[in-house]
Amino acid sequence: MAKQSQFEATQQVIEMQELAPAASGASSAWRLWRRWRRHVIIPYLFLLLFSFFLLVPLLYALWTSFFVERLIGGTTFVGLVNYQEVVHDGNFWEGVRNVLLLLFTQVPLMSGLALLLALLRMEGEIGRM
């Protein structure tokens, strides 16, 4: 009888464990859950944290935007009045203009510069290959 290497013996044990039913009598669903639990838990953990740190504050800000809070008189519901004030405010439109200017200048400039640097670097590496 030929002597097996430690690796081959380990592989055989692993194959037998995968083929044989669990000694504890665990169902196949439980074995499947143990195998896939990290693939299930991680996305749900992400969704929980995403909801807690992004969606909850965003929805709270949306909710409070329909109210006016005063030192004397408390909080009162005003509906869309806050949004009407923003639309008629010159500072708001100046801010929108600045953001659009930044978007249409900064993004193409930085993307073009990054592409140029990547092409220059790649040109130097192609000659060395």
mmCIF file with all atom_site columns, C-alpha atoms in Angstrom:
data_model
loop_
_atom_site.group_PDB
_atom_site.id
_atom_site.type_symbol
_atom_site.label_atom_id
_atom_site.label_alt_id
_atom_site.label_comp_id
_atom_site.label_asym_id
_atom_site.label_entity_id
_atom_site.label_seq_id
_atom_site.pdbx_PDB_ins_code
_atom_site.Cartn_x
_atom_site.Cartn_y
_atom_site.Cartn_z
_atom_site.occupancy
_atom_site.B_iso_or_equiv
_atom_site.pdbx_formal_charge
_atom_site.auth_seq_id
_atom_site.auth_comp_id
_atom_site.auth_asym_id
_atom_site.auth_atom_id
_atom_site.pdbx_PDB_model_num
ATOM 1   C CA . MET A 1 1   ? 0.000   0.000  0.000   1.00 0.00 ? 1   MET A CA 1
ATOM 2   C CA . ALA A 1 2   ? 1.430   3.349  -1.052  1.00 0.00 ? 2   ALA A CA 1
ATOM 3   C CA . LYS A 1 3   ? 2.000   5.914  1.628   1.00 0.00 ? 3   LYS A CA 1
ATOM 4   C CA . GLN A 1 4   ? -0.219  9.003  1.309   1.00 0.00 ? 4   GLN A CA 1
ATOM 5   C CA . SER A 1 5   ? 1.099   12.486 1.735   1.00 0.00 ? 5   SER A CA 1
ATOM 6   C CA . GLN A 1 6   ? -0.366  14.629 4.474   1.00 0.00 ? 6   GLN A CA 1
ATOM 7   C CA . PHE A 1 7   ? -2.027  16.836 1.849   1.00 0.00 ? 7   PHE A CA 1
ATOM 8   C CA . GLU A 1 8   ? -3.800  13.898 0.168   1.00 0.00 ? 8   GLU A CA 1
ATOM 9   C CA . ALA A 1 9   ? -4.991  12.559 3.520   1.00 0.00 ? 9   ALA A CA 1
ATOM 10  C CA . THR A 1 10  ? -6.352  15.979 4.464   1.00 0.00 ? 10  THR A CA 1
ATOM 11  C CA . GLN A 1 11  ? -8.139  16.267 1.112   1.00 0.00 ? 11  GLN A CA 1
ATOM 12  C CA . GLN A 1 12  ? -9.773  12.858 1.645   1.00 0.00 ? 12  GLN A CA 1
ATOM 13  C CA . VAL A 1 13  ? -10.974 13.845 5.114   1.00 0.00 ? 13  VAL A CA 1
ATOM 14  C CA . ILE A 1 14  ? -12.453 17.076 3.739   1.00 0.00 ? 14  ILE A CA 1
ATOM 15  C CA . GLU A 1 15  ? -14.234 15.195 0.936   1.00 0.00 ? 15  GLU A CA 1
ATOM 16  C CA . MET A 1 16  ? -15.656 12.651 3.396   1.00 0.00 ? 16  MET A CA 1
ATOM 17  C CA . GLN A 1 17  ? -16.911 15.433 5.668   1.00 0.00 ? 17  GLN A CA 1
ATOM 18  C CA . GLU A 1 18  ? -18.636 17.142 2.747   1.00 0.00 ? 18  GLU A CA 1
ATOM 19  C CA . LEU A 1 19  ? -20.271 13.918 1.542   1.00 0.00 ? 19  LEU A CA 1
ATOM 20  C CA . ALA A 1 20  ? -21.213 12.422 4.898   1.00 0.00 ? 20  ALA A CA 1
ATOM 21  C CA . PRO A 1 21  ? -24.271 13.701 6.770   1.00 0.00 ? 21  PRO A CA 1
ATOM 22  C CA . ALA A 1 22  ? -23.550 15.725 9.866   1.00 0.00 ? 22  ALA A CA 1
ATOM 23  C CA . ALA A 1 23  ? -22.964 13.615 12.950  1.00 0.00 ? 23  ALA A CA 1
ATOM 24  C CA . SER A 1 24  ? -25.074 15.928 15.090  1.00 0.00 ? 24  SER A CA 1
ATOM 25  C CA . GLY A 1 25  ? -28.080 15.369 12.864  1.00 0.00 ? 25  GLY A CA 1
ATOM 26  C CA . ALA A 1 26  ? -28.109 18.957 11.642  1.00 0.00 ? 26  ALA A CA 1
ATOM 27  C CA . SER A 1 27  ? -30.343 19.519 8.674   1.00 0.00 ? 27  SER A CA 1
ATOM 28  C CA . SER A 1 28  ? -29.023 20.477 5.285   1.00 0.00 ? 28  SER A CA 1
ATOM 29  C CA . ALA A 1 29  ? -30.637 23.907 5.707   1.00 0.00 ? 29  ALA A CA 1
ATOM 30  C CA . TRP A 1 30  ? -28.564 24.513 8.838   1.00 0.00 ? 30  TRP A CA 1
ATOM 31  C CA . ARG A 1 31  ? -25.376 23.444 7.064   1.00 0.00 ? 31  ARG A CA 1
ATOM 32  C CA . LEU A 1 32  ? -26.261 25.718 4.159   1.00 0.00 ? 32  LEU A CA 1
ATOM 33  C CA . TRP A 1 33  ? -26.876 28.612 6.573   1.00 0.00 ? 33  TRP A CA 1
ATOM 34  C CA . ARG A 1 34  ? -23.518 28.041 8.288   1.00 0.00 ? 34  ARG A CA 1
ATOM 35  C CA . ARG A 1 35  ? -21.791 28.081 4.919   1.00 0.00 ? 35  ARG A CA 1
ATOM 36  C CA . TRP A 1 36  ? -23.566 31.174 3.573   1.00 0.00 ? 36  TRP A CA 1
ATOM 37  C CA . ARG A 1 37  ? -24.220 33.249 6.719   1.00 0.00 ? 37  ARG A CA 1
ATOM 38  C CA . ARG A 1 38  ? -21.411 35.723 6.146   1.00 0.00 ? 38  ARG A CA 1
ATOM 39  C CA . HIS A 1 39  ? -22.656 36.307 2.594   1.00 0.00 ? 39  HIS A CA 1
ATOM 40  C CA . VAL A 1 40  ? -26.110 37.069 3.981   1.00 0.00 ? 40  VAL A CA 1
ATOM 41  C CA . ILE A 1 41  ? -25.169 39.011 7.119   1.00 0.00 ? 41  ILE A CA 1
ATOM 42  C CA . ILE A 1 42  ? -22.728 41.461 5.524   1.00 0.00 ? 42  ILE A CA 1
ATOM 43  C CA . PRO A 1 43  ? -25.186 42.980 2.994   1.00 0.00 ? 43  PRO A CA 1
ATOM 44  C CA . TYR A 1 44  ? -27.897 43.290 5.647   1.00 0.00 ? 44  TYR A CA 1
ATOM 45  C CA . LEU A 1 45  ? -25.408 44.885 8.033   1.00 0.00 ? 45  LEU A CA 1
ATOM 46  C CA . PHE A 1 46  ? -24.501 47.368 5.300   1.00 0.00 ? 46  PHE A CA 1
ATOM 47  C CA . LEU A 1 47  ? -28.169 48.181 4.681   1.00 0.00 ? 47  LEU A CA 1
ATOM 48  C CA . LEU A 1 48  ? -28.746 48.691 8.397   1.00 0.00 ? 48  LEU A CA 1
ATOM 49  C CA . LEU A 1 49  ? -25.772 51.040 8.788   1.00 0.00 ? 49  LEU A CA 1
ATOM 50  C CA . PHE A 1 50  ? -26.595 52.826 5.515   1.00 0.00 ? 50  PHE A CA 1
ATOM 51  C CA . SER A 1 51  ? -30.142 53.417 6.682   1.00 0.00 ? 51  SER A CA 1
ATOM 52  C CA . PHE A 1 52  ? -29.077 54.575 10.107  1.00 0.00 ? 52  PHE A CA 1
ATOM 53  C CA . PHE A 1 53  ? -26.346 57.006 9.048   1.00 0.00 ? 53  PHE A CA 1
ATOM 54  C CA . LEU A 1 54  ? -27.710 58.301 5.735   1.00 0.00 ? 54  LEU A CA 1
ATOM 55  C CA . LEU A 1 55  ? -31.396 57.700 5.185   1.00 0.00 ? 55  LEU A CA 1
ATOM 56  C CA . VAL A 1 56  ? -32.622 58.460 8.714   1.00 0.00 ? 56  VAL A CA 1
ATOM 57  C CA . PRO A 1 57  ? -30.930 61.904 8.908   1.00 0.00 ? 57  PRO A CA 1
ATOM 58  C CA . LEU A 1 58  ? -32.001 62.676 5.346   1.00 0.00 ? 58  LEU A CA 1
ATOM 59  C CA . LEU A 1 59  ? -35.635 61.865 6.074   1.00 0.00 ? 59  LEU A CA 1
ATOM 60  C CA . TYR A 1 60  ? -35.464 63.792 9.360   1.00 0.00 ? 60  TYR A CA 1
ATOM 61  C CA . ALA A 1 61  ? -34.115 66.862 7.521   1.00 0.00 ? 61  ALA A CA 1
ATOM 62  C CA . LEU A 1 62  ? -36.904 66.574 4.955   1.00 0.00 ? 62  LEU A CA 1
ATOM 63  C CA . TRP A 1 63  ? -39.488 66.325 7.750   1.00 0.00 ? 63  TRP A CA 1
ATOM 64  C CA . THR A 1 64  ? -38.135 69.344 9.644   1.00 0.00 ? 64  THR A CA 1
ATOM 65  C CA . SER A 1 65  ? -38.038 71.429 6.447   1.00 0.00 ? 65  SER A CA 1
ATOM 66  C CA . PHE A 1 66  ? -41.831 71.691 6.628   1.00 0.00 ? 66  PHE A CA 1
ATOM 67  C CA . PHE A 1 67  ? -41.684 73.423 10.042  1.00 0.00 ? 67  PHE A CA 1
ATOM 68  C CA . VAL A 1 68  ? -40.476 76.730 11.463  1.00 0.00 ? 68  VAL A CA 1
ATOM 69  C CA . GLU A 1 69  ? -38.994 76.706 14.941  1.00 0.00 ? 69  GLU A CA 1
ATOM 70  C CA . ARG A 1 70  ? -39.099 79.903 16.959  1.00 0.00 ? 70  ARG A CA 1
ATOM 71  C CA . LEU A 1 71  ? -37.691 80.630 20.394  1.00 0.00 ? 71  LEU A CA 1
ATOM 72  C CA . ILE A 1 72  ? -41.032 81.967 21.507  1.00 0.00 ? 72  ILE A CA 1
ATOM 73  C CA . GLY A 1 73  ? -44.022 80.197 20.056  1.00 0.00 ? 73  GLY A CA 1
ATOM 74  C CA . GLY A 1 74  ? -42.444 76.790 19.470  1.00 0.00 ? 74  GLY A CA 1
ATOM 75  C CA . THR A 1 75  ? -42.566 74.815 16.276  1.00 0.00 ? 75  THR A CA 1
ATOM 76  C CA . THR A 1 76  ? -45.268 75.445 13.696  1.00 0.00 ? 76  THR A CA 1
ATOM 77  C CA . PHE A 1 77  ? -46.077 73.676 10.458  1.00 0.00 ? 77  PHE A CA 1
ATOM 78  C CA . VAL A 1 78  ? -45.622 75.927 7.414   1.00 0.00 ? 78  VAL A CA 1
ATOM 79  C CA . GLY A 1 79  ? -45.714 73.424 4.547   1.00 0.00 ? 79  GLY A CA 1
ATOM 80  C CA . LEU A 1 80  ? -43.901 74.509 1.394   1.00 0.00 ? 80  LEU A CA 1
ATOM 81  C CA . VAL A 1 81  ? -43.318 78.112 2.502   1.00 0.00 ? 81  VAL A CA 1
ATOM 82  C CA . ASN A 1 82  ? -39.651 77.402 3.264   1.00 0.00 ? 82  ASN A CA 1
ATOM 83  C CA . TYR A 1 83  ? -39.153 76.065 -0.262  1.00 0.00 ? 83  TYR A CA 1
ATOM 84  C CA . GLN A 1 84  ? -40.878 79.108 -1.775  1.00 0.00 ? 84  GLN A CA 1
ATOM 85  C CA . GLU A 1 85  ? -38.488 81.372 0.132   1.00 0.00 ? 85  GLU A CA 1
ATOM 86  C CA . VAL A 1 86  ? -35.482 79.426 -1.124  1.00 0.00 ? 86  VAL A CA 1
ATOM 87  C CA . VAL A 1 87  ? -36.620 79.593 -4.759  1.00 0.00 ? 87  VAL A CA 1
ATOM 88  C CA . HIS A 1 88  ? -36.972 83.393 -4.530  1.00 0.00 ? 88  HIS A CA 1
ATOM 89  C CA . ASP A 1 89  ? -33.630 83.897 -2.729  1.00 0.00 ? 89  ASP A CA 1
ATOM 90  C CA . GLY A 1 90  ? -30.784 85.291 -4.852  1.00 0.00 ? 90  GLY A CA 1
ATOM 91  C CA . ASN A 1 91  ? -28.096 83.661 -2.706  1.00 0.00 ? 91  ASN A CA 1
ATOM 92  C CA . PHE A 1 92  ? -29.532 80.227 -3.460  1.00 0.00 ? 92  PHE A CA 1
ATOM 93  C CA . TRP A 1 93  ? -29.318 80.737 -7.221  1.00 0.00 ? 93  TRP A CA 1
ATOM 94  C CA . GLU A 1 94  ? -25.799 82.146 -6.909  1.00 0.00 ? 94  GLU A CA 1
ATOM 95  C CA . GLY A 1 95  ? -24.832 78.996 -5.025  1.00 0.00 ? 95  GLY A CA 1
ATOM 96  C CA . VAL A 1 96  ? -26.414 76.802 -7.711  1.00 0.00 ? 96  VAL A CA 1
ATOM 97  C CA . ARG A 1 97  ? -24.476 78.727 -10.371 1.00 0.00 ? 97  ARG A CA 1
ATOM 98  C CA . ASN A 1 98  ? -21.201 78.258 -8.473  1.00 0.00 ? 98  ASN A CA 1
ATOM 99  C CA . VAL A 1 99  ? -21.782 74.518 -8.089  1.00 0.00 ? 99  VAL A CA 1
ATOM 100 C CA . LEU A 1 100 ? -22.578 74.121 -11.791 1.00 0.00 ? 100 LEU A CA 1
ATOM 101 C CA . LEU A 1 101 ? -19.509 76.168 -12.735 1.00 0.00 ? 101 LEU A CA 1
ATOM 102 C CA . LEU A 1 102 ? -17.362 73.942 -10.547 1.00 0.00 ? 102 LEU A CA 1
ATOM 103 C CA . LEU A 1 103 ? -18.971 70.830 -12.016 1.00 0.00 ? 103 LEU A CA 1
ATOM 104 C CA . PHE A 1 104 ? -18.419 71.813 -15.640 1.00 0.00 ? 104 PHE A CA 1
ATOM 105 C CA . THR A 1 105 ? -14.840 73.063 -15.136 1.00 0.00 ? 105 THR A CA 1
ATOM 106 C CA . GLN A 1 106 ? -13.275 71.045 -12.329 1.00 0.00 ? 106 GLN A CA 1
ATOM 107 C CA . VAL A 1 107 ? -14.497 67.584 -13.334 1.00 0.00 ? 107 VAL A CA 1
ATOM 108 C CA . PRO A 1 108 ? -13.382 67.727 -17.000 1.00 0.00 ? 108 PRO A CA 1
ATOM 109 C CA . LEU A 1 109 ? -10.053 69.340 -16.078 1.00 0.00 ? 109 LEU A CA 1
ATOM 110 C CA . MET A 1 110 ? -9.229  66.759 -13.416 1.00 0.00 ? 110 MET A CA 1
ATOM 111 C CA . SER A 1 111 ? -10.402 63.846 -15.582 1.00 0.00 ? 111 SER A CA 1
ATOM 112 C CA . GLY A 1 112 ? -8.369  65.087 -18.549 1.00 0.00 ? 112 GLY A CA 1
ATOM 113 C CA . LEU A 1 113 ? -5.286  65.614 -16.403 1.00 0.00 ? 113 LEU A CA 1
ATOM 114 C CA . ALA A 1 114 ? -5.634  62.137 -14.894 1.00 0.00 ? 114 ALA A CA 1
ATOM 115 C CA . LEU A 1 115 ? -6.018  60.599 -18.358 1.00 0.00 ? 115 LEU A CA 1
ATOM 116 C CA . LEU A 1 116 ? -2.989  62.502 -19.659 1.00 0.00 ? 116 LEU A CA 1
ATOM 117 C CA . LEU A 1 117 ? -0.816  61.394 -16.734 1.00 0.00 ? 117 LEU A CA 1
ATOM 118 C CA . ALA A 1 118 ? -1.978  57.790 -17.128 1.00 0.00 ? 118 ALA A CA 1
ATOM 119 C CA . LEU A 1 119 ? -1.157  57.832 -20.848 1.00 0.00 ? 119 LEU A CA 1
ATOM 120 C CA . LEU A 1 120 ? 2.282   59.322 -20.194 1.00 0.00 ? 120 LEU A CA 1
ATOM 121 C CA . ARG A 1 121 ? 3.014   56.715 -17.565 1.00 0.00 ? 121 ARG A CA 1
ATOM 122 C CA . MET A 1 122 ? 1.742   53.881 -19.762 1.00 0.00 ? 122 MET A CA 1
ATOM 123 C CA . GLU A 1 123 ? 3.869   55.096 -22.675 1.00 0.00 ? 123 GLU A CA 1
ATOM 124 C CA . GLY A 1 124 ? 6.983   54.750 -20.543 1.00 0.00 ? 124 GLY A CA 1
ATOM 125 C CA . GLU A 1 125 ? 6.024   51.262 -19.373 1.00 0.00 ? 125 GLU A CA 1
ATOM 126 C CA . ILE A 1 126 ? 5.199   49.903 -22.834 1.00 0.00 ? 126 ILE A CA 1
ATOM 127 C CA . GLY A 1 127 ? 8.781   50.434 -23.946 1.00 0.00 ? 127 GLY A CA 1
ATOM 128 C CA . ARG A 1 128 ? 10.049  48.394 -20.974 1.00 0.00 ? 128 ARG A CA 1
ATOM 129 C CA . MET A 1 129 ? 7.829   45.382 -21.656 1.00 0.00 ? 129 MET A CA 1
#
